[in-house]
Amino acid sequence: QSVGGEAMNENKFLNTDSSTGSVETAVKPLPFKDPNFIHSGIGGAAAGKKNRTWKNLKQILASERALPWQLNDPSYFNIDAPPSFKPAKKYSDISGLPANYTDPQSKLRFSTIEEFAYIRMLPSDVVTGYLALRKATSIVS
Amino acid sequence: QGCVDHPIVLTEAVCNPLYSRQMMSELLFECYQVPKVSYGVDSLYSFYHNRRQNWPCSGLVISSGYQCTHILPVLEGRLDAKNCKRINLGGCQAAVYLQRLLQLKYPGHFAAITLSRMEEILHEHSYIAEDYIEELQKWRSPEYYENNMHKMQLPFSNKLLGSTLTSEEKQERRQQQLRRLQELNARRREEKLQLDQERLDRLLYVQELLEDGQMDQFHKALVELNMDSAEELQSYINKLSLSVEQTKQKILQAEVNIEVDVVDSKPETPDLDPLGSEQSLEDVESINEFEPLFAEEQPEVEKPVTAVQPVFNLAEYHQLFLGTERIRAPEIVFQPSLIGEDQAGIAETMQYVLERYPKEQQAILVQNVFLTGGNTMYPGLKARVQKELLEMRPFQSSFQVHLASSPVLDAWYGARDWAVEYMTREEGWITRKDYEEKGGEYLKEHCASNVYVPIRLPKQAPRTTEALAPSRVLTSSTGNPCEQA
């Protein structure tokens, strides 16, 4: 309780999707806040009282890209991992075992005959669910 | 009081965007009047906490959290930021993947498979296989499956009958609709038959008039019927009698169809087609609608051993069987292609990061591989990382893998250690004065911080004056107000 001597640690991720605002309409002043503070993020050009123009991650990254970075500077988008160089191994959609075969009708992968029979009996929404899980749904149906 | 009296140590993301830091600093300094602030990276604090005698040391920090996984090379205690890499997969994605897998496998329990239950399964029942392909082969054998499959008992819900019968209900409804349509068509045909019959009789009667020689009545009747001659009458009669014949045929066949439909199997539907070609257009259209439905129903009728049977064992119905899902869900961070992500997994990214250094530095980094973060608490992760390193390092070179002593809490302990040590020193803290001079995105580097790139952001213009409620609370991402002990 020494004045100014206590360090409180807060572990917090500054995840940059600060786009949700919760408006509290309490009347009593909060004990720690400066009562005259207006955050600069609030209000854009023609914003109303409740309109907070918090940027979401895409907007933040877009505006960050526009800044004058040097070639070797680290920044949030620079450190994304590169795509894989090795070809992906194929696993069965149903059981996860290594899959050697693909059903031509539904494009699901399977490894045994029983799985194939099971696949042929699936309703179409389950089939699209499995494909969407692998991000293999085709735009052209 | 209106302010917070003590300094604050705060963690931020690796290579936090300057805008976010600016917002945060503004909040802390302007709103809460904090005297000084220090930002750092949580995994580096954890590294600091787990340091051995020689500090500053170098190492490769692999931190896997809820939302992403970072690979951070640390050289001489400072983060080498331009060689960091981030994989956008973490515990959250693993939980969602597991949830979708189970929901697709057990569509009847869609609502009961919640994310919190998935997290429980991940924490308690999942592990990382040391050799993924070998583990999968083990799961092929039925005995292994029986021994190692985990059964999750879901709470009982009364909705089970409703959900199992939906597919059956659909079948029933379809058949009912089919029957109704057929009955309608049959009725229509009969009415048409009656009308045609009556008309045919009239025409025949008129023809008889002709044959009997009653010319006047014949001609009068002809005029009534709007016909000109006897030949026309004859042709009309022929046509009508033909259509009457056809309608009678159709009625007979329709009766036959209704009996044949329910028992039919797919190879027989082509036989119905030549008969179907005689049907009227309406019939053909309506039956064509039902043909695809028929096609779906056929396999279910042919193979009675399907899931359409009602389930009698209620306890087993509410159980989820976890077999290979136990290793599949945590594996996405090693093989993101399981989930469709383009990025490389941990092993390949480690190799990529290491190859950006000369060989001597690689050897130094690899001597101190450090795993931290909540998502690293799977049993078997350390062995797996060791195996991957063994595969990628040169023959007979050495490496060392350490786990954090408490992966979830170490970041906090590390930050506390740092704060206690640096409390009175100047380095590493951003004071109010610094904030005012150099802007919100300013960062003072220290042993556990990001690298500062000196780019000034334009200060966002504050809102023009309006009397707003003083107690407006800012966004939820700002977290809880600090507490005084």
mmCIF file of C-alpha atoms in Angstrom, chain B residues 169-427:
data_model
loop_
_atom_site.group_PDB
_atom_site.id
_atom_site.type_symbol
_atom_site.label_atom_id
_atom_site.label_comp_id
_atom_site.label_asym_id
_atom_site.label_seq_id
_atom_site.Cartn_x
_atom_site.Cartn_y
_atom_site.Cartn_z
ATOM 1 C CA GLU B 169 -40.445 -38.414 -40.674
ATOM 2 C CA LYS B 170 -39.190 -36.950 -43.873
ATOM 3 C CA GLN B 171 -39.604 -40.280 -45.598
ATOM 4 C CA GLU B 172 -43.103 -40.627 -44.253
ATOM 5 C CA ARG B 173 -44.046 -37.164 -45.388
ATOM 6 C CA ARG B 174 -42.675 -37.759 -48.816
ATOM 7 C CA GLN B 175 -44.582 -40.956 -49.203
ATOM 8 C CA GLN B 176 -47.748 -39.339 -48.001
ATOM 9 C CA GLN B 177 -47.361 -36.538 -50.475
ATOM 10 C CA LEU B 178 -46.747 -39.042 -53.222
ATOM 11 C CA ARG B 179 -49.857 -40.949 -52.335
ATOM 12 C CA ARG B 180 -51.922 -37.808 -52.185
ATOM 13 C CA LEU B 181 -50.749 -36.698 -55.579
ATOM 14 C CA GLN B 182 -51.460 -40.057 -57.047
ATOM 15 C CA GLU B 183 -54.932 -40.078 -55.601
ATOM 16 C CA LEU B 184 -55.567 -36.635 -56.996
ATOM 17 C CA ASN B 185 -54.413 -37.673 -60.400
ATOM 18 C CA ALA B 186 -56.510 -40.795 -60.300
ATOM 19 C CA ARG B 187 -59.586 -38.768 -59.404
ATOM 20 C CA ARG B 188 -58.938 -36.306 -62.171
ATOM 21 C CA ARG B 189 -58.557 -39.110 -64.647
ATOM 22 C CA GLU B 190 -61.793 -40.652 -63.585
ATOM 23 C CA GLU B 191 -63.663 -37.393 -63.953
ATOM 24 C CA LYS B 192 -62.166 -36.850 -67.344
ATOM 25 C CA LEU B 193 -63.096 -40.359 -68.246
ATOM 26 C CA GLN B 194 -66.675 -39.718 -67.246
ATOM 27 C CA LEU B 195 -66.915 -36.515 -69.243
ATOM 28 C CA ASP B 196 -65.349 -38.109 -72.240
ATOM 29 C CA GLN B 197 -67.627 -41.061 -71.958
ATOM 30 C CA GLU B 198 -70.689 -38.851 -71.876
ATOM 31 C CA ARG B 199 -69.547 -36.904 -74.877
ATOM 32 C CA LEU B 200 -68.736 -40.067 -76.735
ATOM 33 C CA ASP B 201 -72.186 -41.390 -76.010
ATOM 34 C CA ARG B 202 -73.752 -38.231 -77.336
ATOM 35 C CA LEU B 203 -71.728 -38.373 -80.492
ATOM 36 C CA LEU B 204 -72.512 -42.023 -80.996
ATOM 37 C CA TYR B 205 -76.148 -41.220 -80.543
ATOM 38 C CA VAL B 206 -75.892 -38.559 -83.209
ATOM 39 C CA GLN B 207 -74.162 -41.028 -85.472
ATOM 40 C CA GLU B 208 -76.951 -43.473 -84.943
ATOM 41 C CA LEU B 209 -79.372 -40.779 -85.965
ATOM 42 C CA LEU B 210 -77.505 -40.577 -89.218
ATOM 43 C CA GLU B 211 -77.535 -44.312 -89.694
ATOM 44 C CA ASP B 212 -81.180 -44.499 -88.899
ATOM 45 C CA GLY B 213 -81.879 -41.994 -91.604
ATOM 46 C CA GLN B 214 -83.328 -39.207 -89.518
ATOM 47 C CA MET B 215 -81.568 -36.540 -91.462
ATOM 48 C CA ASP B 216 -83.224 -33.504 -89.966
ATOM 49 C CA GLN B 217 -82.489 -34.402 -86.398
ATOM 50 C CA PHE B 218 -79.019 -35.411 -87.475
ATOM 51 C CA HIS B 219 -78.323 -32.074 -89.044
ATOM 52 C CA LYS B 220 -79.778 -30.222 -86.079
ATOM 53 C CA ALA B 221 -77.578 -32.193 -83.753
ATOM 54 C CA LEU B 222 -74.581 -31.506 -85.951
ATOM 55 C CA VAL B 223 -75.213 -27.794 -85.765
ATOM 56 C CA GLU B 224 -75.547 -28.040 -82.004
ATOM 57 C CA LEU B 225 -72.217 -29.766 -81.843
ATOM 58 C CA ASN B 226 -70.597 -27.240 -84.114
ATOM 59 C CA MET B 227 -69.711 -29.836 -86.697
ATOM 60 C CA ASP B 228 -70.094 -29.682 -90.444
ATOM 61 C CA SER B 229 -70.285 -33.170 -91.766
ATOM 62 C CA ALA B 230 -70.574 -36.783 -90.949
ATOM 63 C CA GLU B 231 -66.863 -37.392 -91.530
ATOM 64 C CA GLU B 232 -65.999 -34.839 -88.892
ATOM 65 C CA LEU B 233 -68.369 -36.521 -86.547
ATOM 66 C CA GLN B 234 -66.733 -39.817 -87.281
ATOM 67 C CA SER B 235 -63.263 -38.482 -86.647
ATOM 68 C CA TYR B 236 -64.371 -36.925 -83.372
ATOM 69 C CA ILE B 237 -65.849 -40.193 -82.306
ATOM 70 C CA ASN B 238 -62.650 -41.998 -83.140
ATOM 71 C CA LYS B 239 -60.527 -39.557 -81.206
ATOM 72 C CA LEU B 240 -62.761 -39.607 -78.192
ATOM 73 C CA SER B 241 -62.953 -43.359 -78.032
ATOM 74 C CA LEU B 242 -59.195 -43.541 -78.254
ATOM 75 C CA SER B 243 -58.716 -41.122 -75.372
ATOM 76 C CA VAL B 244 -61.298 -42.969 -73.328
ATOM 77 C CA GLU B 245 -59.377 -46.144 -73.875
ATOM 78 C CA GLN B 246 -56.152 -44.483 -72.839
ATOM 79 C CA THR B 247 -57.659 -43.038 -69.683
ATOM 80 C CA LYS B 248 -58.959 -46.390 -68.690
ATOM 81 C CA GLN B 249 -55.513 -47.857 -69.214
ATOM 82 C CA LYS B 250 -53.931 -45.159 -67.101
ATOM 83 C CA ILE B 251 -56.320 -45.757 -64.274
ATOM 84 C CA LEU B 252 -55.465 -49.396 -64.280
ATOM 85 C CA GLN B 253 -51.759 -48.684 -64.304
ATOM 86 C CA ALA B 254 -52.038 -46.120 -61.532
ATOM 87 C CA GLU B 255 -53.532 -48.710 -59.293
ATOM 88 C CA VAL B 256 -50.717 -51.050 -60.169
ATOM 89 C CA ASN B 257 -48.151 -48.283 -59.502
ATOM 90 C CA ILE B 258 -49.355 -47.580 -55.999
ATOM 91 C CA GLU B 259 -48.827 -51.156 -55.061
ATOM 92 C CA VAL B 260 -45.465 -51.393 -56.732
ATOM 93 C CA ASP B 261 -44.062 -48.094 -55.426
ATOM 94 C CA VAL B 262 -43.521 -48.922 -51.808
ATOM 95 C CA VAL B 263 -41.718 -52.141 -52.425
ATOM 96 C CA ASP B 264 -39.789 -50.952 -55.426
ATOM 97 C CA SER B 265 -36.047 -50.937 -55.562
ATOM 98 C CA LYS B 266 -34.010 -48.793 -57.868
ATOM 99 C CA PRO B 267 -33.351 -51.173 -60.782
ATOM 100 C CA GLU B 268 -37.062 -51.466 -61.394
ATOM 101 C CA THR B 269 -37.854 -47.827 -61.941
ATOM 102 C CA PRO B 270 -36.748 -47.952 -65.583
ATOM 103 C CA ASP B 271 -39.533 -50.456 -66.166
ATOM 104 C CA LEU B 272 -42.104 -47.941 -65.108
ATOM 105 C CA ASP B 273 -40.810 -45.408 -67.552
ATOM 106 C CA PRO B 274 -42.416 -46.721 -70.763
ATOM 107 C CA LEU B 275 -45.689 -46.732 -68.907
ATOM 108 C CA GLY B 276 -44.894 -43.328 -67.546
ATOM 109 C CA SER B 277 -44.474 -41.917 -71.018
ATOM 110 C CA GLU B 278 -48.147 -42.269 -71.612
ATOM 111 C CA GLN B 279 -49.008 -40.252 -68.597
ATOM 112 C CA SER B 280 -50.216 -36.730 -68.905
ATOM 113 C CA LEU B 281 -47.818 -33.886 -68.490
ATOM 114 C CA GLU B 282 -48.985 -33.064 -64.993
ATOM 115 C CA ASP B 283 -48.367 -36.549 -63.779
ATOM 116 C CA VAL B 284 -44.905 -36.694 -65.259
ATOM 117 C CA GLU B 285 -43.902 -33.426 -63.651
ATOM 118 C CA SER B 286 -45.091 -34.365 -60.228
ATOM 119 C CA ILE B 287 -43.553 -37.796 -60.373
ATOM 120 C CA ASN B 288 -40.291 -36.318 -61.573
ATOM 121 C CA GLU B 289 -40.188 -34.231 -58.448
ATOM 122 C CA PHE B 290 -40.357 -37.335 -56.397
ATOM 123 C CA GLU B 291 -37.814 -39.310 -58.377
ATOM 124 C CA PRO B 292 -34.814 -37.726 -56.683
ATOM 125 C CA LEU B 293 -36.540 -38.363 -53.392
ATOM 126 C CA PHE B 294 -36.995 -41.935 -54.466
ATOM 127 C CA ALA B 295 -33.329 -42.191 -55.304
ATOM 128 C CA GLU B 296 -32.463 -41.144 -51.774
ATOM 129 C CA GLU B 297 -34.891 -43.534 -50.245
ATOM 130 C CA GLN B 298 -33.860 -46.547 -52.266
ATOM 131 C CA PRO B 299 -30.555 -47.240 -50.546
ATOM 132 C CA GLU B 300 -32.230 -46.937 -47.189
ATOM 133 C CA VAL B 301 -34.866 -49.403 -48.181
ATOM 134 C CA GLU B 302 -32.335 -51.778 -49.676
ATOM 135 C CA LYS B 303 -29.981 -51.797 -46.724
ATOM 136 C CA PRO B 304 -32.008 -52.077 -43.604
ATOM 137 C CA VAL B 305 -28.938 -51.945 -41.411
ATOM 138 C CA THR B 306 -28.781 -48.150 -41.314
ATOM 139 C CA ALA B 307 -29.021 -45.572 -38.579
ATOM 140 C CA VAL B 308 -32.713 -45.109 -39.216
ATOM 141 C CA GLN B 309 -33.513 -47.670 -36.615
ATOM 142 C CA PRO B 310 -34.687 -46.226 -33.339
ATOM 143 C CA VAL B 311 -32.103 -46.525 -30.631
ATOM 144 C CA PHE B 312 -32.993 -48.465 -27.557
ATOM 145 C CA ASN B 313 -29.931 -48.035 -25.428
ATOM 146 C CA LEU B 314 -30.482 -44.559 -24.080
ATOM 147 C CA ALA B 315 -27.212 -44.432 -22.171
ATOM 148 C CA GLU B 316 -25.221 -45.305 -25.230
ATOM 149 C CA TYR B 317 -27.135 -42.897 -27.362
ATOM 150 C CA HIS B 318 -25.906 -40.055 -25.190
ATOM 151 C CA GLN B 319 -22.289 -41.080 -25.389
ATOM 152 C CA LEU B 320 -19.649 -39.674 -27.632
ATOM 153 C CA PHE B 321 -16.870 -41.992 -28.611
ATOM 154 C CA LEU B 322 -13.505 -40.306 -28.877
ATOM 155 C CA GLY B 323 -11.031 -42.312 -30.841
ATOM 156 C CA THR B 324 -8.567 -40.668 -33.164
ATOM 157 C CA GLU B 325 -10.091 -37.278 -32.359
ATOM 158 C CA ARG B 326 -7.930 -37.299 -29.264
ATOM 159 C CA ILE B 327 -4.828 -36.859 -31.371
ATOM 160 C CA ARG B 328 -6.325 -35.111 -34.351
ATOM 161 C CA ALA B 329 -7.402 -31.925 -32.634
ATOM 162 C CA PRO B 330 -4.052 -30.908 -31.080
ATOM 163 C CA GLU B 331 -2.262 -31.939 -34.271
ATOM 164 C CA ILE B 332 -3.479 -28.946 -36.232
ATOM 165 C CA VAL B 333 -0.711 -26.818 -34.807
ATOM 166 C CA PHE B 334 1.804 -29.203 -36.346
ATOM 167 C CA GLN B 335 -0.110 -29.807 -39.563
ATOM 168 C CA PRO B 336 -2.346 -26.852 -40.367
ATOM 169 C CA SER B 337 -3.440 -28.573 -43.567
ATOM 170 C CA LEU B 338 -5.808 -30.649 -41.426
ATOM 171 C CA ILE B 339 -7.897 -27.559 -41.019
ATOM 172 C CA GLY B 340 -7.180 -26.100 -44.429
ATOM 173 C CA GLU B 341 -4.701 -23.422 -43.340
ATOM 174 C CA ASP B 342 -1.930 -22.552 -45.750
ATOM 175 C CA GLN B 343 0.700 -21.869 -43.138
ATOM 176 C CA ALA B 344 3.418 -24.271 -42.170
ATOM 177 C CA GLY B 345 3.268 -26.126 -38.884
ATOM 178 C CA ILE B 346 5.512 -25.652 -35.865
ATOM 179 C CA ALA B 347 8.222 -27.986 -37.083
ATOM 180 C CA GLU B 348 8.582 -26.447 -40.491
ATOM 181 C CA THR B 349 8.420 -22.915 -39.157
ATOM 182 C CA MET B 350 11.130 -23.743 -36.642
ATOM 183 C CA GLN B 351 13.287 -24.968 -39.462
ATOM 184 C CA TYR B 352 12.564 -21.853 -41.467
ATOM 185 C CA VAL B 353 13.478 -19.560 -38.594
ATOM 186 C CA LEU B 354 16.642 -21.479 -37.809
ATOM 187 C CA GLU B 355 17.809 -21.361 -41.378
ATOM 188 C CA ARG B 356 17.819 -17.610 -41.344
ATOM 189 C CA TYR B 357 20.823 -17.752 -39.031
ATOM 190 C CA PRO B 358 24.390 -18.867 -39.603
ATOM 191 C CA LYS B 359 25.216 -22.331 -38.383
ATOM 192 C CA GLU B 360 26.907 -21.320 -35.152
ATOM 193 C CA GLN B 361 23.962 -19.291 -34.068
ATOM 194 C CA GLN B 362 21.639 -22.091 -34.986
ATOM 195 C CA ALA B 363 23.525 -24.394 -32.671
ATOM 196 C CA ILE B 364 23.281 -21.849 -29.862
ATOM 197 C CA LEU B 365 19.595 -21.308 -30.359
ATOM 198 C CA VAL B 366 18.814 -24.982 -30.484
ATOM 199 C CA GLN B 367 20.518 -25.612 -27.161
ATOM 200 C CA ASN B 368 17.739 -23.774 -25.422
ATOM 201 C CA VAL B 369 14.360 -24.445 -26.990
ATOM 202 C CA PHE B 370 11.720 -23.214 -24.625
ATOM 203 C CA LEU B 371 8.043 -24.175 -24.718
ATOM 204 C CA THR B 372 5.515 -22.015 -23.003
ATOM 205 C CA GLY B 373 1.903 -20.969 -23.236
ATOM 206 C CA GLY B 374 -1.360 -22.637 -22.371
ATOM 207 C CA ASN B 375 -1.613 -24.662 -25.533
ATOM 208 C CA THR B 376 1.629 -26.485 -24.752
ATOM 209 C CA MET B 377 0.198 -28.432 -21.866
ATOM 210 C CA TYR B 378 -0.634 -31.531 -23.885
ATOM 211 C CA PRO B 379 1.191 -34.636 -22.743
ATOM 212 C CA GLY B 380 3.606 -35.706 -25.393
ATOM 213 C CA LEU B 381 4.400 -32.284 -26.803
ATOM 214 C CA LYS B 382 7.948 -32.223 -25.554
ATOM 215 C CA ALA B 383 8.722 -35.619 -27.050
ATOM 216 C CA ARG B 384 7.202 -34.560 -30.321
ATOM 217 C CA VAL B 385 9.265 -31.367 -30.512
ATOM 218 C CA GLN B 386 12.365 -33.333 -29.706
ATOM 219 C CA LYS B 387 11.639 -35.781 -32.462
ATOM 220 C CA GLU B 388 11.070 -32.982 -34.963
ATOM 221 C CA LEU B 389 14.324 -31.338 -33.975
ATOM 222 C CA LEU B 390 16.127 -34.634 -34.318
ATOM 223 C CA GLU B 391 14.806 -34.913 -37.834
ATOM 224 C CA MET B 392 15.831 -31.459 -38.913
ATOM 225 C CA ARG B 393 19.136 -30.928 -37.198
ATOM 226 C CA PRO B 394 22.390 -32.250 -38.677
ATOM 227 C CA PHE B 395 23.436 -35.708 -37.736
ATOM 228 C CA GLN B 396 24.538 -36.120 -34.142
ATOM 229 C CA SER B 397 24.162 -32.503 -33.176
ATOM 230 C CA SER B 398 22.750 -31.814 -29.767
ATOM 231 C CA PHE B 399 19.720 -29.863 -28.709
ATOM 232 C CA GLN B 400 17.762 -29.268 -25.551
ATOM 233 C CA VAL B 401 14.070 -28.709 -25.082
ATOM 234 C CA HIS B 402 12.656 -27.226 -21.894
ATOM 235 C CA LEU B 403 9.112 -26.756 -20.815
ATOM 236 C CA ALA B 404 8.103 -23.791 -18.712
ATOM 237 C CA SER B 405 7.571 -24.686 -15.088
ATOM 238 C CA SER B 406 3.975 -23.569 -15.258
ATOM 239 C CA PRO B 407 3.100 -22.697 -18.825
ATOM 240 C CA VAL B 408 -0.046 -20.795 -18.071
ATOM 241 C CA LEU B 409 1.125 -18.616 -15.225
ATOM 242 C CA ASP B 410 4.775 -18.140 -16.001
ATOM 243 C CA ALA B 411 4.238 -14.984 -17.953
ATOM 244 C CA TRP B 412 2.780 -13.317 -14.888
ATOM 245 C CA TYR B 413 5.579 -14.541 -12.663
ATOM 246 C CA GLY B 414 8.105 -13.341 -15.166
ATOM 247 C CA ALA B 415 6.546 -9.928 -15.363
ATOM 248 C CA ARG B 416 6.510 -9.731 -11.591
ATOM 249 C CA ASP B 417 10.182 -10.663 -11.428
ATOM 250 C CA TRP B 418 11.020 -8.035 -13.966
ATOM 251 C CA ALA B 419 9.002 -5.371 -12.251
ATOM 252 C CA VAL B 420 10.481 -6.104 -8.876
ATOM 253 C CA GLU B 421 13.946 -5.913 -10.280
ATOM 254 C CA TYR B 422 13.498 -2.831 -12.410
ATOM 255 C CA MET B 423 11.206 -0.944 -10.101
ATOM 256 C CA THR B 424 13.566 1.795 -9.203
ATOM 257 C CA ARG B 425 15.534 1.868 -12.384
ATOM 258 C CA GLU B 426 14.767 4.115 -15.267
ATOM 259 C CA GLU B 427 15.195 1.778 -18.189
#
